[in-house]
């Protein structure tokens, strides 16, 4: 089974901090994605990557950046955390055009 | 504009009965549809999918129906069990292959014992 591992299940950060959310997959998938899930808003795409060093903006990229230096790792960066970035963050990977495998999620609280 | 819509935020069903979760889409270029199930504090897990060349796909207690002319799909769970209580997301993929999935907002299913 593909494993997608998110480094933290729960994080609490202060407003203005730079926050790194890490995601690692172990099946050589080309595509990786970052979503956030909020009540009533579903899953919203932040950024995605088709390959190493490639990145594309999703629907809500403002306030975020990403890094993909190695195929297995896709990092989401909150440049200066704000309270409206409190959310559940979900990483996913995919080989080609098929469905995703998601990580367990990181519940981020910004205070 | 929402391309994938799940108009029912929540649904309650008695154990043993049928659960029907609905999903509508607007983009006629979608060619593959998936359902994901999500428990609290966990990532979504893949449940079942259907290609646009089919109108039905069945896997155990789960069946997905696709009506292309109405741009509508539904997930049937028979019989419903308390462990099915979760949020269900409908997702769609465009026919250019590598594009990201587009998700609906989800429907919270509660199966009452």
Tab-separated table of C-alpha atoms in Angstrom:
chain	number	residue	atom	x	y	z
A	1	UNK	CA	0.000	0.000	0.000
A	2	UNK	CA	1.080	3.513	-0.762
A	3	UNK	CA	1.893	5.477	2.295
A	4	UNK	CA	1.600	9.216	2.492
A	5	UNK	CA	3.045	10.488	5.729
A	6	UNK	CA	2.452	13.939	7.140
A	7	UNK	CA	5.006	14.858	9.745
A	8	UNK	CA	2.642	16.209	12.396
A	9	UNK	CA	-0.929	15.349	13.345
A	10	UNK	CA	-1.433	18.488	15.445
A	11	UNK	CA	0.415	21.800	15.432
A	12	UNK	CA	-0.090	25.032	17.327
A	13	UNK	CA	1.736	28.079	16.014
A	14	UNK	CA	1.712	31.786	16.752
A	15	UNK	CA	0.568	34.505	14.376
A	16	UNK	CA	3.426	35.658	12.181
A	17	UNK	CA	5.470	32.466	12.499
A	18	UNK	CA	6.813	30.694	9.431
A	19	UNK	CA	5.315	27.205	9.382
A	20	UNK	CA	6.497	24.150	7.487
A	21	UNK	CA	4.188	21.210	6.832
A	22	UNK	CA	5.982	18.168	5.486
A	23	UNK	CA	4.600	15.346	3.379
A	24	UNK	CA	6.434	12.231	2.212
A	25	UNK	CA	5.187	9.436	-0.046
A	26	UNK	CA	6.910	6.111	-0.568
A	27	UNK	CA	5.657	4.920	-3.967
A	28	UNK	CA	7.445	7.092	-6.511
A	29	UNK	CA	4.299	9.029	-7.400
A	30	UNK	CA	4.788	11.929	-9.777
A	31	UNK	CA	1.896	14.083	-8.603
A	32	UNK	CA	1.504	15.568	-5.138
A	33	UNK	CA	-1.132	17.931	-3.775
A	34	UNK	CA	-1.911	20.091	-0.765
A	35	UNK	CA	-5.517	20.735	0.270
A	36	UNK	CA	-7.126	22.344	3.253
A	37	UNK	CA	-10.413	21.197	4.692
A	38	UNK	CA	-12.753	23.581	6.470
A	39	UNK	CA	-16.321	22.967	7.682
A	40	UNK	CA	-18.844	23.820	4.994
A	41	UNK	CA	-16.122	24.505	2.425
A	42	UNK	CA	-14.953	20.979	1.635
A	43	UNK	CA	-11.481	20.319	0.238
A	44	UNK	CA	-9.809	23.287	-1.389
A	45	UNK	CA	-6.657	22.924	-3.464
A	46	UNK	CA	-3.735	25.086	-2.354
A	47	UNK	CA	-0.829	23.937	-4.535
A	48	UNK	CA	0.173	20.902	-6.521
A	49	UNK	CA	3.237	19.514	-8.231
A	50	UNK	CA	3.605	17.239	-11.241
A	51	UNK	CA	7.279	16.512	-10.707
A	52	UNK	CA	10.422	17.537	-8.865
A	53	UNK	CA	10.942	21.300	-8.768
A	54	UNK	CA	7.602	21.878	-10.480
A	55	UNK	CA	4.699	23.615	-8.778
A	56	UNK	CA	1.324	24.940	-9.785
A	57	UNK	CA	-1.091	27.178	-7.923
A	58	UNK	CA	-4.389	25.745	-6.919
A	59	UNK	CA	-7.552	27.615	-6.014
A	60	UNK	CA	-6.324	29.296	-2.813
A	61	UNK	CA	-2.529	29.796	-2.966
A	62	UNK	CA	-2.409	33.177	-1.216
A	63	UNK	CA	-0.290	33.108	1.923
A	64	UNK	CA	1.288	29.766	1.032
A	65	UNK	CA	4.265	28.493	-0.906
A	66	UNK	CA	5.586	25.011	-1.619
A	67	UNK	CA	8.825	23.191	-2.204
A	68	UNK	CA	9.510	19.946	-4.028
A	69	UNK	CA	13.233	19.280	-4.086
A	70	UNK	CA	12.866	15.488	-4.102
A	71	UNK	CA	10.196	13.367	-5.729
A	72	UNK	CA	9.007	11.842	-2.485
A	73	UNK	CA	8.693	15.062	-0.473
A	74	UNK	CA	6.316	17.987	-0.906
A	75	UNK	CA	6.416	20.760	1.671
A	76	UNK	CA	3.803	23.413	2.318
A	77	UNK	CA	5.061	26.680	3.777
A	78	UNK	CA	2.992	29.311	5.513
A	79	UNK	CA	5.172	32.382	5.129
A	80	UNK	CA	3.595	34.309	8.004
A	81	UNK	CA	0.878	32.331	9.746
A	82	UNK	CA	-2.448	34.009	10.357
A	83	UNK	CA	-5.490	32.910	12.332
A	84	UNK	CA	-7.493	32.359	9.133
A	85	UNK	CA	-5.025	29.631	8.228
A	86	UNK	CA	-6.231	27.523	11.128
A	87	UNK	CA	-7.432	24.411	9.338
A	88	UNK	CA	-6.957	20.732	8.576
A	89	UNK	CA	-4.237	20.355	5.956
A	90	UNK	CA	-4.245	17.278	3.754
A	91	UNK	CA	-1.471	16.060	1.508
A	92	UNK	CA	-2.151	13.602	-1.317
A	93	UNK	CA	-0.135	11.828	-3.982
A	94	UNK	CA	-1.067	10.181	-7.241
A	95	UNK	CA	0.562	8.166	-9.980
A	96	UNK	CA	-0.609	9.473	-13.332
A	97	UNK	CA	-4.318	10.178	-13.815
A	98	UNK	CA	-5.767	7.948	-11.107
A	99	UNK	CA	-7.228	8.678	-7.696
A	100	UNK	CA	-5.353	10.084	-4.748
A	101	UNK	CA	-3.870	8.559	-1.666
A	102	UNK	CA	-4.181	10.976	1.217
A	103	UNK	CA	-2.094	11.411	4.322
A	104	UNK	CA	-3.683	11.474	7.772
A	105	UNK	CA	-3.792	15.247	7.851
A	106	UNK	CA	-2.302	17.962	10.029
A	107	UNK	CA	-4.622	19.969	12.250
A	108	UNK	CA	-2.995	23.407	12.443
A	109	UNK	CA	-4.118	25.981	14.956
A	110	UNK	CA	-2.733	29.519	14.671
A	111	UNK	CA	-3.115	31.583	17.838
B	1	UNK	CA	-18.180	28.632	-9.393
B	2	UNK	CA	-18.601	25.160	-7.963
B	3	UNK	CA	-18.091	22.485	-10.564
B	4	UNK	CA	-18.955	19.624	-8.205
B	5	UNK	CA	-21.910	20.086	-5.891
B	6	UNK	CA	-23.122	18.047	-2.974
B	7	UNK	CA	-26.285	19.860	-2.018
B	8	UNK	CA	-27.021	17.941	1.158
B	9	UNK	CA	-24.610	18.858	3.950
B	10	UNK	CA	-25.925	16.050	6.123
B	11	UNK	CA	-27.992	12.884	6.018
B	12	UNK	CA	-29.315	10.608	8.763
B	13	UNK	CA	-30.287	7.014	8.062
B	14	UNK	CA	-31.338	4.109	10.243
B	15	UNK	CA	-29.037	1.138	10.470
B	16	UNK	CA	-29.922	-1.499	7.874
B	17	UNK	CA	-31.620	0.953	5.527
B	18	UNK	CA	-30.275	2.408	2.288
B	19	UNK	CA	-28.162	5.575	2.271
B	20	UNK	CA	-28.212	7.617	-0.922
B	21	UNK	CA	-25.686	10.407	-1.323
B	22	UNK	CA	-26.019	12.686	-4.317
B	23	UNK	CA	-23.570	14.698	-6.381
B	24	UNK	CA	-24.062	17.019	-9.350
B	25	UNK	CA	-21.437	18.400	-11.694
B	26	UNK	CA	-21.393	21.122	-14.288
B	27	UNK	CA	-18.294	20.400	-16.379
B	28	UNK	CA	-19.061	18.034	-19.275
B	29	UNK	CA	-15.312	17.403	-19.686
B	30	UNK	CA	-15.191	15.356	-16.475
B	31	UNK	CA	-14.599	11.720	-17.385
B	32	UNK	CA	-13.926	9.962	-14.096
B	33	UNK	CA	-15.685	10.233	-10.762
B	34	UNK	CA	-14.690	9.078	-7.302
B	35	UNK	CA	-16.126	8.899	-3.812
B	36	UNK	CA	-13.970	9.347	-0.734
B	37	UNK	CA	-14.909	8.697	2.862
B	38	UNK	CA	-13.454	10.711	5.728
B	39	UNK	CA	-13.520	10.112	9.449
B	40	UNK	CA	-12.695	12.964	11.862
B	41	UNK	CA	-8.972	13.608	12.343
B	42	UNK	CA	-8.074	11.250	9.483
B	43	UNK	CA	-7.333	11.711	5.797
B	44	UNK	CA	-9.955	10.772	3.189
B	45	UNK	CA	-9.856	7.198	1.911
B	46	UNK	CA	-10.895	6.067	-1.531
B	47	UNK	CA	-14.221	4.264	-1.623
B	48	UNK	CA	-15.389	3.653	-5.186
B	49	UNK	CA	-15.089	5.194	-8.643
B	50	UNK	CA	-16.773	5.174	-12.016
B	51	UNK	CA	-15.675	6.023	-15.523
B	52	UNK	CA	-17.898	8.146	-17.725
B	53	UNK	CA	-18.296	5.221	-20.133
B	54	UNK	CA	-20.227	3.307	-17.483
B	55	UNK	CA	-23.474	4.011	-15.694
B	56	UNK	CA	-23.001	1.766	-12.671
B	57	UNK	CA	-20.201	0.334	-10.590
B	58	UNK	CA	-20.687	-1.940	-7.615
B	59	UNK	CA	-18.352	-2.981	-4.813
B	60	UNK	CA	-19.937	-4.926	-2.000
B	61	UNK	CA	-22.409	-2.716	-0.148
B	62	UNK	CA	-21.447	0.329	-2.240
B	63	UNK	CA	-22.824	1.174	-5.673
B	64	UNK	CA	-22.229	4.315	-7.668
B	65	UNK	CA	-24.641	5.343	-10.416
B	66	UNK	CA	-23.814	7.862	-13.116
B	67	UNK	CA	-26.367	9.736	-15.213
B	68	UNK	CA	-24.318	11.660	-17.759
B	69	UNK	CA	-27.242	13.410	-19.393
B	70	UNK	CA	-28.286	14.834	-16.016
B	71	UNK	CA	-24.675	15.338	-14.899
B	72	UNK	CA	-25.563	13.509	-11.705
B	73	UNK	CA	-24.081	10.681	-9.724
B	74	UNK	CA	-25.159	8.964	-6.573
B	75	UNK	CA	-23.625	6.637	-4.024
B	76	UNK	CA	-25.849	3.936	-2.561
B	77	UNK	CA	-24.890	2.123	0.625
B	78	UNK	CA	-26.957	-0.970	1.390
B	79	UNK	CA	-27.345	-1.936	4.155
B	80	UNK	CA	-26.076	1.069	6.088
B	81	UNK	CA	-23.991	0.346	9.178
B	82	UNK	CA	-22.983	2.603	12.095
B	83	UNK	CA	-19.351	2.392	10.902
B	84	UNK	CA	-20.419	4.127	7.692
B	85	UNK	CA	-20.960	7.338	9.650
B	86	UNK	CA	-18.452	9.748	8.098
B	87	UNK	CA	-18.171	12.632	5.658
B	88	UNK	CA	-18.395	11.545	2.023
B	89	UNK	CA	-16.766	13.591	-0.718
B	90	UNK	CA	-17.611	13.334	-4.381
B	91	UNK	CA	-14.719	14.119	-6.742
B	92	UNK	CA	-14.335	14.482	-10.493
B	93	UNK	CA	-11.407	14.423	-12.894
B	94	UNK	CA	-11.058	16.241	-16.190
B	95	UNK	CA	-10.179	14.260	-19.306
B	96	UNK	CA	-6.729	15.774	-19.667
B	97	UNK	CA	-5.413	13.155	-17.298
B	98	UNK	CA	-3.099	14.815	-14.829
B	99	UNK	CA	-5.347	17.653	-13.700
B	100	UNK	CA	-6.210	17.784	-10.000
B	101	UNK	CA	-9.426	16.264	-8.753
B	102	UNK	CA	-12.267	18.670	-8.099
B	103	UNK	CA	-14.095	17.930	-4.856
B	104	UNK	CA	-17.580	18.671	-3.613
B	105	UNK	CA	-18.105	20.134	-0.150
B	106	UNK	CA	-19.034	16.782	1.349
B	107	UNK	CA	-22.069	15.169	2.958
B	108	UNK	CA	-21.983	14.057	6.583
B	109	UNK	CA	-23.726	10.692	6.907
B	110	UNK	CA	-24.968	9.559	10.295
B	111	UNK	CA	-26.165	5.983	10.569
B	112	UNK	CA	-28.320	5.545	13.649
B	113	UNK	CA	-28.411	2.203	15.397
